[in-house]
Short mmCIF file of C-alpha atoms in Angstrom, two decimals:
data_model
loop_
_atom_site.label_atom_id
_atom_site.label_comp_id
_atom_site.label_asym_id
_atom_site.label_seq_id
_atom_site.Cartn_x
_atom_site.Cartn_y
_atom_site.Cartn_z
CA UNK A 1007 17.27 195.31 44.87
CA UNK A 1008 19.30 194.54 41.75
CA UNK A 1009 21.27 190.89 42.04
CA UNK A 1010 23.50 191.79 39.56
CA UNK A 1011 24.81 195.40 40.72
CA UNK A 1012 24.94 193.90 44.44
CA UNK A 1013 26.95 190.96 43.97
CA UNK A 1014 29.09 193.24 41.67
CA UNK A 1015 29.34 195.76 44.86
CA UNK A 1016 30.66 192.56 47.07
CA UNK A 1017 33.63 191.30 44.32
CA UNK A 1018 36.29 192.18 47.05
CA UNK A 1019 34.37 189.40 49.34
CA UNK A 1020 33.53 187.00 46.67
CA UNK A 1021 37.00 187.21 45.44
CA UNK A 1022 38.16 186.01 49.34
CA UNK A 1023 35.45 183.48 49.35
CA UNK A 1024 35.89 182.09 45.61
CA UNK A 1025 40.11 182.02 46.51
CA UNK A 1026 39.34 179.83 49.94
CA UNK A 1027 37.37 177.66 48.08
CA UNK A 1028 39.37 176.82 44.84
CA UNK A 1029 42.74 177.02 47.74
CA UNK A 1030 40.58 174.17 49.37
CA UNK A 1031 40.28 171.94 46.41
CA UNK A 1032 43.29 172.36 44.71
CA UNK A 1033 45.13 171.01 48.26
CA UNK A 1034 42.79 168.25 48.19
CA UNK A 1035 43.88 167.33 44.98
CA UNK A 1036 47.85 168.16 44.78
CA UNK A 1037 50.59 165.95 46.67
CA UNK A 1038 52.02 167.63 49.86
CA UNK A 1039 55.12 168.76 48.07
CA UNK A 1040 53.13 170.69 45.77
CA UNK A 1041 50.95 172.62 48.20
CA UNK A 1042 52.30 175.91 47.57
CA UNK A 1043 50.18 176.05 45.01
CA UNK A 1044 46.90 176.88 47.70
CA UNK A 1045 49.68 179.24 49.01
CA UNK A 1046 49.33 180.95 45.14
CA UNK A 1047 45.89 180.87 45.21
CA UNK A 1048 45.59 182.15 48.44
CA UNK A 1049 47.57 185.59 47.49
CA UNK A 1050 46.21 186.40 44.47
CA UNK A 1051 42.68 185.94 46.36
CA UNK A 1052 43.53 188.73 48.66
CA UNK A 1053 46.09 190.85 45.96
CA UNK A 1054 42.65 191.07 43.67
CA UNK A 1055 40.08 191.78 46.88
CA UNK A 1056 42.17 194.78 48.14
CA UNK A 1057 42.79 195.66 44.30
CA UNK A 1058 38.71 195.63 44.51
CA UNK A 1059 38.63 197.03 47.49
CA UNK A 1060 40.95 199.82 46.61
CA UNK A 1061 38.97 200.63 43.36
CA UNK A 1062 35.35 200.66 45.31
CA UNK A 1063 36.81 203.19 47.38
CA UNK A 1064 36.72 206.04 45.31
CA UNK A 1065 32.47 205.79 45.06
CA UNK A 1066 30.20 207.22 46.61
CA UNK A 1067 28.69 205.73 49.32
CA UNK A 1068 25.95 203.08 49.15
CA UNK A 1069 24.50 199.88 50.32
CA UNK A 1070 23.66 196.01 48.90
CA UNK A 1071 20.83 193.64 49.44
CA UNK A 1072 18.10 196.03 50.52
CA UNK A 1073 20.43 198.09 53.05
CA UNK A 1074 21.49 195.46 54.46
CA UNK A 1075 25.27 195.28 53.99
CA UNK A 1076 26.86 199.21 54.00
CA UNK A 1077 29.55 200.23 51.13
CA UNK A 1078 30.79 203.38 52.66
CA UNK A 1079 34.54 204.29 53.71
CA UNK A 1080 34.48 202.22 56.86
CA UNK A 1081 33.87 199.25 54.68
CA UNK A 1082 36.51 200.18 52.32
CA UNK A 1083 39.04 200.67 54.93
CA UNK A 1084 38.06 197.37 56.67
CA UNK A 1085 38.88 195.07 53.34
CA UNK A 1086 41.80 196.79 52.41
CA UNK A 1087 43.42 196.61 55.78
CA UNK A 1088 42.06 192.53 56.23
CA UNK A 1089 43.33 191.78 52.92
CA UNK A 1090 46.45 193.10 53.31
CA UNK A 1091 46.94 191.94 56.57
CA UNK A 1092 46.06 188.71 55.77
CA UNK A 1093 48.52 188.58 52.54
CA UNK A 1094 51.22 189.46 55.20
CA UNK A 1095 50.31 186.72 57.24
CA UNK A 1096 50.39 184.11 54.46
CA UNK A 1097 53.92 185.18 53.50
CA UNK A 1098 55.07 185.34 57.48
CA UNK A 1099 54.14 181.90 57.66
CA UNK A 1100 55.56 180.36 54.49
CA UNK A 1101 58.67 178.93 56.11
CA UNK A 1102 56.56 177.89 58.83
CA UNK A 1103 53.30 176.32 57.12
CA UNK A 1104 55.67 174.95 53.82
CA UNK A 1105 55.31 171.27 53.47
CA UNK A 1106 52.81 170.63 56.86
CA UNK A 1107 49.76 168.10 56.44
CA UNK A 1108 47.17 171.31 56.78
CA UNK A 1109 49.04 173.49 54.77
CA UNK A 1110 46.28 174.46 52.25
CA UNK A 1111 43.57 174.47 55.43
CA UNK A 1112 45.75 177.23 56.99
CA UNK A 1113 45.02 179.43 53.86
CA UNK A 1114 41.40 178.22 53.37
CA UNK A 1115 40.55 179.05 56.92
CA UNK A 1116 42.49 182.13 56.78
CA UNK A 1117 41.15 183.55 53.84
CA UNK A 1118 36.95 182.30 55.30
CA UNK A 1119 37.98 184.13 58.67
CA UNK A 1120 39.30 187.51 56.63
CA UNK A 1121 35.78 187.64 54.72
CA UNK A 1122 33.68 187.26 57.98
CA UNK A 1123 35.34 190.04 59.67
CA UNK A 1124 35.41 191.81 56.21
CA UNK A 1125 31.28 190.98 56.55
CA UNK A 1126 31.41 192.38 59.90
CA UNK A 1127 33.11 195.67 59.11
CA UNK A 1128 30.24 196.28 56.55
CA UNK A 1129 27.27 194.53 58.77
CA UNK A 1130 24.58 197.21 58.25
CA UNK A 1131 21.53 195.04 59.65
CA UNK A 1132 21.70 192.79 62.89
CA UNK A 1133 21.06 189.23 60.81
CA UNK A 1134 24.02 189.88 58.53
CA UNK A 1135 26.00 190.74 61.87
CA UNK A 1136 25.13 187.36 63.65
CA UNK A 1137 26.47 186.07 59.99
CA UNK A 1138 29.66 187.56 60.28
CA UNK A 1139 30.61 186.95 64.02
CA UNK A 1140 29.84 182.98 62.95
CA UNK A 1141 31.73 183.25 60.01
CA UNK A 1142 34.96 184.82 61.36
CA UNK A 1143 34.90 182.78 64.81
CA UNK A 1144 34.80 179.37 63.22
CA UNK A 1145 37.58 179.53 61.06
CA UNK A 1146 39.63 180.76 64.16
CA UNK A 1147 38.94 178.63 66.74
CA UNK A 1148 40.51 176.13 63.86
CA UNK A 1149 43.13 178.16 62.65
CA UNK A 1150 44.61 178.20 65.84
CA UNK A 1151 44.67 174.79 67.21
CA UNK A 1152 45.83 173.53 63.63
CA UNK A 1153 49.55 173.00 65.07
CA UNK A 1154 47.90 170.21 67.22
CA UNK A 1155 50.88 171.26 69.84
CA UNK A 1156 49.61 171.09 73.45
CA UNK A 1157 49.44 174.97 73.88
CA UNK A 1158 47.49 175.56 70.65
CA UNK A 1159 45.12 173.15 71.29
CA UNK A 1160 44.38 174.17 74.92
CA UNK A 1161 44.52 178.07 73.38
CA UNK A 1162 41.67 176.63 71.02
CA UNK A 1163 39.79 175.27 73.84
CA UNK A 1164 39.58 178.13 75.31
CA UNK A 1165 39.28 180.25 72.73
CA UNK A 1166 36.26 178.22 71.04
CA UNK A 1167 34.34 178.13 74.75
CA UNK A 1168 34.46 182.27 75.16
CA UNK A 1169 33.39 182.73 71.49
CA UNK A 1170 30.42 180.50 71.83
CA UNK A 1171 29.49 181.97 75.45
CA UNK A 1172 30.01 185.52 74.08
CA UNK A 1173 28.43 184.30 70.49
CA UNK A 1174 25.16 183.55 72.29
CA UNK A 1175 24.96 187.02 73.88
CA UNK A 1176 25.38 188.87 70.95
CA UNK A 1177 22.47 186.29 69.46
CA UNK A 1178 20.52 187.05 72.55
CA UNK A 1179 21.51 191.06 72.32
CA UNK A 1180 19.85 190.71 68.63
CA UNK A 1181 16.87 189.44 69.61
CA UNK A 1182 16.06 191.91 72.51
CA UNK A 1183 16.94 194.60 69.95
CA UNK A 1184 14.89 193.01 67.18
CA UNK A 1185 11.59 193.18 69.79
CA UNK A 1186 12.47 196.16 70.69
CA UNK A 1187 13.01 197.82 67.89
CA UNK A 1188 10.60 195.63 65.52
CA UNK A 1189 13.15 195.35 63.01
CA UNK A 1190 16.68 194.09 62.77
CA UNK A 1191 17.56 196.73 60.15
CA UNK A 1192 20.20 199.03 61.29
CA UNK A 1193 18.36 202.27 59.56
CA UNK A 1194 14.89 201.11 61.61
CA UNK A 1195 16.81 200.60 64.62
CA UNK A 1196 17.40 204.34 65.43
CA UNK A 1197 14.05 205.35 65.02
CA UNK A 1198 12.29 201.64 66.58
CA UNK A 1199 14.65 202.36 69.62
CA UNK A 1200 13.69 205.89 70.70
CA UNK A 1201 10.20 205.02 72.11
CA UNK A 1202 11.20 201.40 73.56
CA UNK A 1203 12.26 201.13 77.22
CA UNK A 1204 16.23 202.44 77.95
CA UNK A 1205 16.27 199.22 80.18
CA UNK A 1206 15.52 196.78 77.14
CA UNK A 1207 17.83 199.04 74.71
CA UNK A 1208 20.33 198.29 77.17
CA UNK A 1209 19.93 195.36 77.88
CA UNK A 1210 20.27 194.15 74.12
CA UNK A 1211 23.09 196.34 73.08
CA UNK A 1212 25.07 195.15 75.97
CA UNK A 1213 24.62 191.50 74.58
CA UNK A 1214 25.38 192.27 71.14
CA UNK A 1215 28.31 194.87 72.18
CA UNK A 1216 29.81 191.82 74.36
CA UNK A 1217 29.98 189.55 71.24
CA UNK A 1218 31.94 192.03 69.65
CA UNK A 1219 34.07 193.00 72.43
CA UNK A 1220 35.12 189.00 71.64
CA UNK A 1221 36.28 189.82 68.37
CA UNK A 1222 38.38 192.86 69.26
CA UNK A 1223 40.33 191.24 72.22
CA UNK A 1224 38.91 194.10 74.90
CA UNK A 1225 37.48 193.20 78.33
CA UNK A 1226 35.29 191.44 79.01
CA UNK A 1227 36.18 188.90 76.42
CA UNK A 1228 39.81 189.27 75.98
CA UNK A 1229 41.43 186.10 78.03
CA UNK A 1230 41.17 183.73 75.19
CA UNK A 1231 44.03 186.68 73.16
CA UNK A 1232 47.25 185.68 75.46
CA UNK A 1233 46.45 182.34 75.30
CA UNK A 1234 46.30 182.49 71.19
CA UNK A 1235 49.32 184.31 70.89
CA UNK A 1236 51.32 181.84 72.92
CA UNK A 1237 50.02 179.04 72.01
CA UNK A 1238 49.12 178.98 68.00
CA UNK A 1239 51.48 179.00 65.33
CA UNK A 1240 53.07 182.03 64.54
CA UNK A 1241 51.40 182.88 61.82
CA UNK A 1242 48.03 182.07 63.14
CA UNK A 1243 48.66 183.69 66.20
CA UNK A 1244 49.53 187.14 64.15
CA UNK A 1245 46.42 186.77 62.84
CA UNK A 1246 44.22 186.00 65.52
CA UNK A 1247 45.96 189.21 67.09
CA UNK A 1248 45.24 191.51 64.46
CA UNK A 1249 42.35 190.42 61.68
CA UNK A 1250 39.27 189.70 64.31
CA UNK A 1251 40.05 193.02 66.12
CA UNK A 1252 39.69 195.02 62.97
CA UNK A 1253 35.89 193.43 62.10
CA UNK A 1254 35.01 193.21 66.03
CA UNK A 1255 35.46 197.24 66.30
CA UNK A 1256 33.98 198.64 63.02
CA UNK A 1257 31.03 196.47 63.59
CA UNK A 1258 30.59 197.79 66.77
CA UNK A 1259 31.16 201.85 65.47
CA UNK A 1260 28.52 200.96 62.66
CA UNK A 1261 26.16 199.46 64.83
CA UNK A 1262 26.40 202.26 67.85
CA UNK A 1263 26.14 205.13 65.52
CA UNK A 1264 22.07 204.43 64.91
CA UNK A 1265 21.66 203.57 68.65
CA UNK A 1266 19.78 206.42 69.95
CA UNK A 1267 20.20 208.80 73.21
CA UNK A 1268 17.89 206.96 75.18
CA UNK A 1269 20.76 204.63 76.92
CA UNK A 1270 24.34 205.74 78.09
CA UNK A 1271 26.08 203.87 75.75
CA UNK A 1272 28.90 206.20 75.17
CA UNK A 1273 29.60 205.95 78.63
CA UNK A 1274 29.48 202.38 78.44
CA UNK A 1275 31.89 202.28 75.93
CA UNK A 1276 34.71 204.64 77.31
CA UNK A 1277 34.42 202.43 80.44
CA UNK A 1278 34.99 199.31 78.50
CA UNK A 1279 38.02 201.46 76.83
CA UNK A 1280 39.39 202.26 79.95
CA UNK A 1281 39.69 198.82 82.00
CA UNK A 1282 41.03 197.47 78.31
CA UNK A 1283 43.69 199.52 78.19
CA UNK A 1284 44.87 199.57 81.85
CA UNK A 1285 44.29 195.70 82.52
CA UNK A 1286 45.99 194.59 79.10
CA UNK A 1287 49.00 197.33 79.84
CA UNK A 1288 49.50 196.01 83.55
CA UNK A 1289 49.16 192.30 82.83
CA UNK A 1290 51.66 193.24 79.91
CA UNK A 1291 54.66 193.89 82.65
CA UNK A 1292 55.08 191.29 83.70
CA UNK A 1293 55.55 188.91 80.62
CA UNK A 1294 59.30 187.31 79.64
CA UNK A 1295 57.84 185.44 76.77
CA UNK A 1296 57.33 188.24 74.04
CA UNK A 1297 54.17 186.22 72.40
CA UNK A 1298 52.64 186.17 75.78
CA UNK A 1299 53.94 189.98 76.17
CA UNK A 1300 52.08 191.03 72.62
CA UNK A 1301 49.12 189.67 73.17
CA UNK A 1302 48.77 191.38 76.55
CA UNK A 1303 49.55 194.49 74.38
CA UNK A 1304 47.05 193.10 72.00
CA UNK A 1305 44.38 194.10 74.75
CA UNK A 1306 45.50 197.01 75.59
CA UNK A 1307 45.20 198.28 72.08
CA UNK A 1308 41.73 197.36 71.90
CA UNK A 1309 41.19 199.89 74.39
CA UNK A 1310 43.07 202.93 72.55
CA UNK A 1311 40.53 201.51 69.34
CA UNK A 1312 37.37 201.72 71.60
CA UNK A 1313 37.58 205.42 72.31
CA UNK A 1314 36.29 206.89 68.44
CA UNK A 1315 33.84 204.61 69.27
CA UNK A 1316 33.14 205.83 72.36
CA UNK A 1317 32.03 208.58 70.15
CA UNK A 1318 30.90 207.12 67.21
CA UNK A 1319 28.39 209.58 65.07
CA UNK A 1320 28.96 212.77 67.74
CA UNK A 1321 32.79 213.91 66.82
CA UNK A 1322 33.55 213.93 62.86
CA UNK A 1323 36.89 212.84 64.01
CA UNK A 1324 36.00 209.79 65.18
CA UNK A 1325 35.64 207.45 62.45
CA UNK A 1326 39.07 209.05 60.23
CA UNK A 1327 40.83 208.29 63.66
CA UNK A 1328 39.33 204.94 64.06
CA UNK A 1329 40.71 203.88 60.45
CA UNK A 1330 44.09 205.41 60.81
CA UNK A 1331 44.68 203.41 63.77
CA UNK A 1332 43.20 200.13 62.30
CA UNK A 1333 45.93 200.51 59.96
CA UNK A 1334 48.73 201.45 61.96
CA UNK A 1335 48.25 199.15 64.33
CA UNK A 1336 47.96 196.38 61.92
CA UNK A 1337 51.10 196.80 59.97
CA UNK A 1338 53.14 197.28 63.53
CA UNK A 1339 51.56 193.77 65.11
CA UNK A 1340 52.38 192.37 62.13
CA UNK A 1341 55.70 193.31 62.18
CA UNK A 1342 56.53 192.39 65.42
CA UNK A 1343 55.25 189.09 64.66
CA UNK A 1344 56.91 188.50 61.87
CA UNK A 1345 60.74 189.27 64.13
CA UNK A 1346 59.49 186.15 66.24
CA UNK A 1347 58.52 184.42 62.91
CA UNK A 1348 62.02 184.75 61.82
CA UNK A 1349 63.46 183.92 65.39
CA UNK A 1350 60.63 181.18 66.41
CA UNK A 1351 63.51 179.28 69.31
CA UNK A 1352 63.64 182.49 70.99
CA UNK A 1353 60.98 182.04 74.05
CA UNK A 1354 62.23 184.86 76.06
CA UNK A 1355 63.24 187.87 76.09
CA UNK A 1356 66.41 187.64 76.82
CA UNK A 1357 66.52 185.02 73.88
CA UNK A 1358 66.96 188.56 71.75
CA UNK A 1359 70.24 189.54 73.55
CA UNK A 1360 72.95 190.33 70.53
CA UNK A 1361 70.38 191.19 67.65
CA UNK A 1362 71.17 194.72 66.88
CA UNK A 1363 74.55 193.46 66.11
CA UNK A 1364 74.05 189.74 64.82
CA UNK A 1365 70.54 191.17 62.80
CA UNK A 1366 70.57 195.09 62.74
CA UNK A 1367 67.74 195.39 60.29
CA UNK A 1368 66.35 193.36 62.50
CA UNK A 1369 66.87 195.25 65.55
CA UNK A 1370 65.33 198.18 63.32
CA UNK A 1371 62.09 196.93 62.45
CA UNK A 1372 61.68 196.02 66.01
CA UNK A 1373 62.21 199.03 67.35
CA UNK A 1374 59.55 201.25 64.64
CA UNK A 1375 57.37 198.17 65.38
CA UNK A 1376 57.25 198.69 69.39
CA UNK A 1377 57.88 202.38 69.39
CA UNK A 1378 54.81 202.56 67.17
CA UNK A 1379 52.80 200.23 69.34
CA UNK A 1380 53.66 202.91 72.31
CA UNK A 1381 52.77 205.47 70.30
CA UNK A 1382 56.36 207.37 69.23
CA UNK A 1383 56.15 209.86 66.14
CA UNK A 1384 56.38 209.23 62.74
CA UNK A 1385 55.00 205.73 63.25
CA UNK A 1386 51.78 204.63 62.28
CA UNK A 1387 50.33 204.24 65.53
CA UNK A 1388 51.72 207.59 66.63
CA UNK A 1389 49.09 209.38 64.34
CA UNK A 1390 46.30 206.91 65.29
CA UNK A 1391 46.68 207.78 68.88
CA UNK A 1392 47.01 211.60 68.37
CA UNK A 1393 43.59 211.19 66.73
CA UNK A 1394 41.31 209.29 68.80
CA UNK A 1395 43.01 211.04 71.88
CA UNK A 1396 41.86 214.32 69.94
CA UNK A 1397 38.39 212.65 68.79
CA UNK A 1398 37.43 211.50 72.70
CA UNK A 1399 38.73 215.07 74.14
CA UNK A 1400 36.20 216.85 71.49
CA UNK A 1401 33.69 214.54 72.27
CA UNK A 1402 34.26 215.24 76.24
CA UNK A 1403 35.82 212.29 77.47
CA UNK A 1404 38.70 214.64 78.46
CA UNK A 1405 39.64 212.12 81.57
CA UNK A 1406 39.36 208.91 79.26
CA UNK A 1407 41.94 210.60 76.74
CA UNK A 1408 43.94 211.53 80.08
CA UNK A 1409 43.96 208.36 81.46
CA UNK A 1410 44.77 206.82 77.90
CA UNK A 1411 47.83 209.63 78.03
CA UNK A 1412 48.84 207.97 81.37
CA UNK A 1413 48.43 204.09 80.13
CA UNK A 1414 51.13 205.03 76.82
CA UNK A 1415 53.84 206.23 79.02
CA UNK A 1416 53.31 203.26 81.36
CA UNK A 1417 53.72 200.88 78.39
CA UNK A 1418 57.01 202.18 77.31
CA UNK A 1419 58.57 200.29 80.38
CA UNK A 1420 57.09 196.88 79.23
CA UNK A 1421 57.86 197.37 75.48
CA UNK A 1422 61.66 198.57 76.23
CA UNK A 1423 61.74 194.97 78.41
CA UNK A 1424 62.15 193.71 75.03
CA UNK A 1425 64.22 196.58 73.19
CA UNK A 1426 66.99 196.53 75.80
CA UNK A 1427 68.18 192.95 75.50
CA UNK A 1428 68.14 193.26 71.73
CA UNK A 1429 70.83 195.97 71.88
CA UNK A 1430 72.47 194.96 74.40
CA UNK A 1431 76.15 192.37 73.89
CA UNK A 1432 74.95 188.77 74.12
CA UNK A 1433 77.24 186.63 76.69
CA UNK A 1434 77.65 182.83 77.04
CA UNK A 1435 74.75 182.05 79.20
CA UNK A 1436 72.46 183.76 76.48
CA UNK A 1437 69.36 181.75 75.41
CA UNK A 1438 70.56 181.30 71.55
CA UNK A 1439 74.68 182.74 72.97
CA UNK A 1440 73.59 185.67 70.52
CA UNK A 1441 73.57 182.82 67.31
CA UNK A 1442 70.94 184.16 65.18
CA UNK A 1443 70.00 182.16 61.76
CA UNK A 1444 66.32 183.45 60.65
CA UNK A 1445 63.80 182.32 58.55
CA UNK A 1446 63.79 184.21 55.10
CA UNK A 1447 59.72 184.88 54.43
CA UNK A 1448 59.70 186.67 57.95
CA UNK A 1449 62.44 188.65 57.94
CA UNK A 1450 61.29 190.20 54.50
CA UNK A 1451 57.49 190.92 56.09
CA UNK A 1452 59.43 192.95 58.88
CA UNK A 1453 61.01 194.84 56.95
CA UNK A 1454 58.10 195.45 54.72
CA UNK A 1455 55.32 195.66 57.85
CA UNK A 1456 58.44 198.17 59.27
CA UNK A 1457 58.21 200.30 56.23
CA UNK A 1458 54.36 200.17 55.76
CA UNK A 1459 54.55 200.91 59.48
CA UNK A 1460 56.64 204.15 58.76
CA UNK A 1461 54.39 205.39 55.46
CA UNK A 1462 51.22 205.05 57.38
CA UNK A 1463 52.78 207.74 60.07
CA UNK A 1464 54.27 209.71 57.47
CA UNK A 1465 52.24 209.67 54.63
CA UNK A 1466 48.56 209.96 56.91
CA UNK A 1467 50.59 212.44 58.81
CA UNK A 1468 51.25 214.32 55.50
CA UNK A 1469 47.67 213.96 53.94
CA UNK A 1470 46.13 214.91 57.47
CA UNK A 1471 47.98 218.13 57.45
CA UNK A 1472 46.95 218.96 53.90
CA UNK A 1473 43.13 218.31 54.31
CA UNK A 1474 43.19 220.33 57.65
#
């Protein structure tokens, strides 16, 4: 182990956790009026760790501290799409957060929750894992009861209550694995694991997988995701809806690729895929508030994500698919958060009646950001969900990519519930009467997340076709 070349080969995470820190003391010190300063600090934290990030992707792969924390692509992909994600979310929520008594918290826990699901996209031993799932929960359960309104504190309730029941089983997962396995090294585990018992293999991963299933939103630890997305500010809840999910399912495709043959885990997996997407896509229909309706979509996402790793380490699809859709998906929540951001009276959907005239660039980024989230070429999502449909068919989960199939032509009905009122003519009665005055900071991260939205479809789309 050398200190120096390790700590150099975690600067993207350091930078995060150096930026929450100083973004913490500098708001202790400044007058309210003068908080935007955190809000500085806070950006150029995350502009220099996916400037890091982007640099350390060009190596070759490698670990830190004795194996225990990976530096591969999966890693690389994970901090540039937190960080980024998270700079989004600061500047979605600038109208919103300027001038409130936890302003600089927002960004400290913000920036702490980004570098523990950073941690947990790199996790590459079981310890460092446990480490990550505390340090991105904690910050959340904060994050999004901050607003002290009635919903975001009962969202934070329940929230905090699921993550500590599911936190325990991942802790109690580890352990089993540990005595199984005699080590809590990811490279022992493979080769601890193939002599012990399939029962206490199974046992254990289906603790630790559960924990993680937390993180991404997917059954059977999603019901605290609605609840966040309703209740929490809007910028929190655009991050609790996108940042945790991206740690919660690399950790789980790192961890799953050393877990040996010896338990149906794959199986496992494309089952927990499967009730995801078809339980977040019907409780999705019947939503009129579209925070309530995009976190039920939220869920249903998590399923799409969980079938590369359904197939983690078999199909050399999976993990390329897995990362493309991390990044698609991201930029197209985001955007569709950051319409309600700019809009934050409208509590229905008919509340968006009259935008496409009133707001057309609006209307526009809506529409790449929920035709992406179904799926609709040249969007980002699009090319994710060509992937991992192609990645679980190779790896012969031909009725899991079939019933997936099914579950994106079912959600077009629930996402054009939204589209249709924004093109259609507002009238009197109207929530708003078609009056629409938006904030500036999220109408300027729709249009951005709109256009990131389109370049990850069309420029993955492009670079795919070249390498094949």
């Amino acid at each position: 182990m050398n200190p120096g070349a390790d700590a150099l080969a975690l600067l993207p995470e350091i930078l995060m956790l150096t930026g929450a820190i100083t973004a913490l003391l500098t708001g202790s010190f400044v007058p309210r009026e003068r908080q935007w300063i955190s809000r500085i600090i806070a950006l150029g934290a995350l502009a220099a760790s996916a400037t890091a990030a982007a640099a350390a992707v060009a190596g070759t792969a490698t670990s830190a501290y004795s194996g225990s924390y990976a530096i591969d692509a999966g890693t690389g992909a994970g901090r540039l799409v937190v960080a980024i994600s998270a700079l989004l979310v600061i500047v979605l929520g600038s109208d919103e957060l300027r001038g409130t008594e936890r302003e600089s918290e927002t960004y400290t826990l913000i920036l702490l929750a980004c570098l523990g699901a950073t941690v947990l996209s790199g996790a590459a031993d079981l310890l460092v894992l446990i480490a990550g799932f505390l340090l991105a929960s904690i910050p959340l359960y904060a994050l999004i009861g901050i607003g002290r309104t009635k919903n975001g504190a009962e969202a934070a309730l329940k929230t905090y209550l699921q993550g500590a029941f599911f936190g325990i089983l991942l802790m109690l997962g580890a352990a089993v694995l540990y005595a199984a396995a005699g080590t809590t090294s990811y490279a022992g585990l493979r080769s601890g694991l193939e002599h012990a018992a399939g029962a206490i293999t199974g046992v254990g991963l289906v603790g630790v997988l559960a924990g993680l299933m937390f993180k991404a939103g997917a059954v059977p630890a999603h019901f605290w995701v609605p609840d966040a997305a309703e209740g929490a500010g809007t910028a929190a809840a655009a991050f609790a809806t996108t940042v945790p999910k991206i740690g919660g399912i690399l950790a789980a495709y790192r961890l799953l690729e050393q877990i040996p043959g010896t338990v149906a885990w794959p199986l496992l997996v494309a089952l927990f895929a499967a009730v995801t997407m078809t339980l977040g896509n019907l409780a999705a229909f019947a939503q009129t508030n579209p925070r309530r309706l995009l976190g039920w979509s939220t869920v249903s996402q998590a399923g799409y994500l969980l079938m590369p790793v359904a197939v983690a380490g078999a199909v050399p699809l999976a993990l390329p698919s897995l990362l493309i859709y991390l990044a698609g998906y991201a930029a197209s929540n985001l955007t569709a958060f950051a319409i309600i951001g700019a809009h934050p009276d409208r509590a229905e959907l008919r509340g968006y009646e009259g935008l496409s005239t009133a707001r057309p660039w609006h209307a526009v980024a809506l529409v790449v950001a929920l035709l992406s989230l179904v799926g609709t070429p040249p969007t980002g999502v699009f090319l994710g969900k060509l992937a991992v449909f192609t990645a679980a068919w190779d790896g012969g989960f031909w009725w899991l990519a079939a019933l997936a199939a099914l579950n994106t032509v079912a959600s077009l009905f629930y996402y054009l519930r939204w589209l249709a009122p924004a093109f259609r003519a507002a009238s009197p009665d109207s929530p708003g009467a078609g009056d629409f005055s938006p904030r500036a900071w999220p109408t300027r991260v729709a249009i951005a997340g709109a256009a990131l939205t389109l370049f990850v479809g069309i420029g993955g789309g492009i670079l795919w076709a070249g390498l094949a």
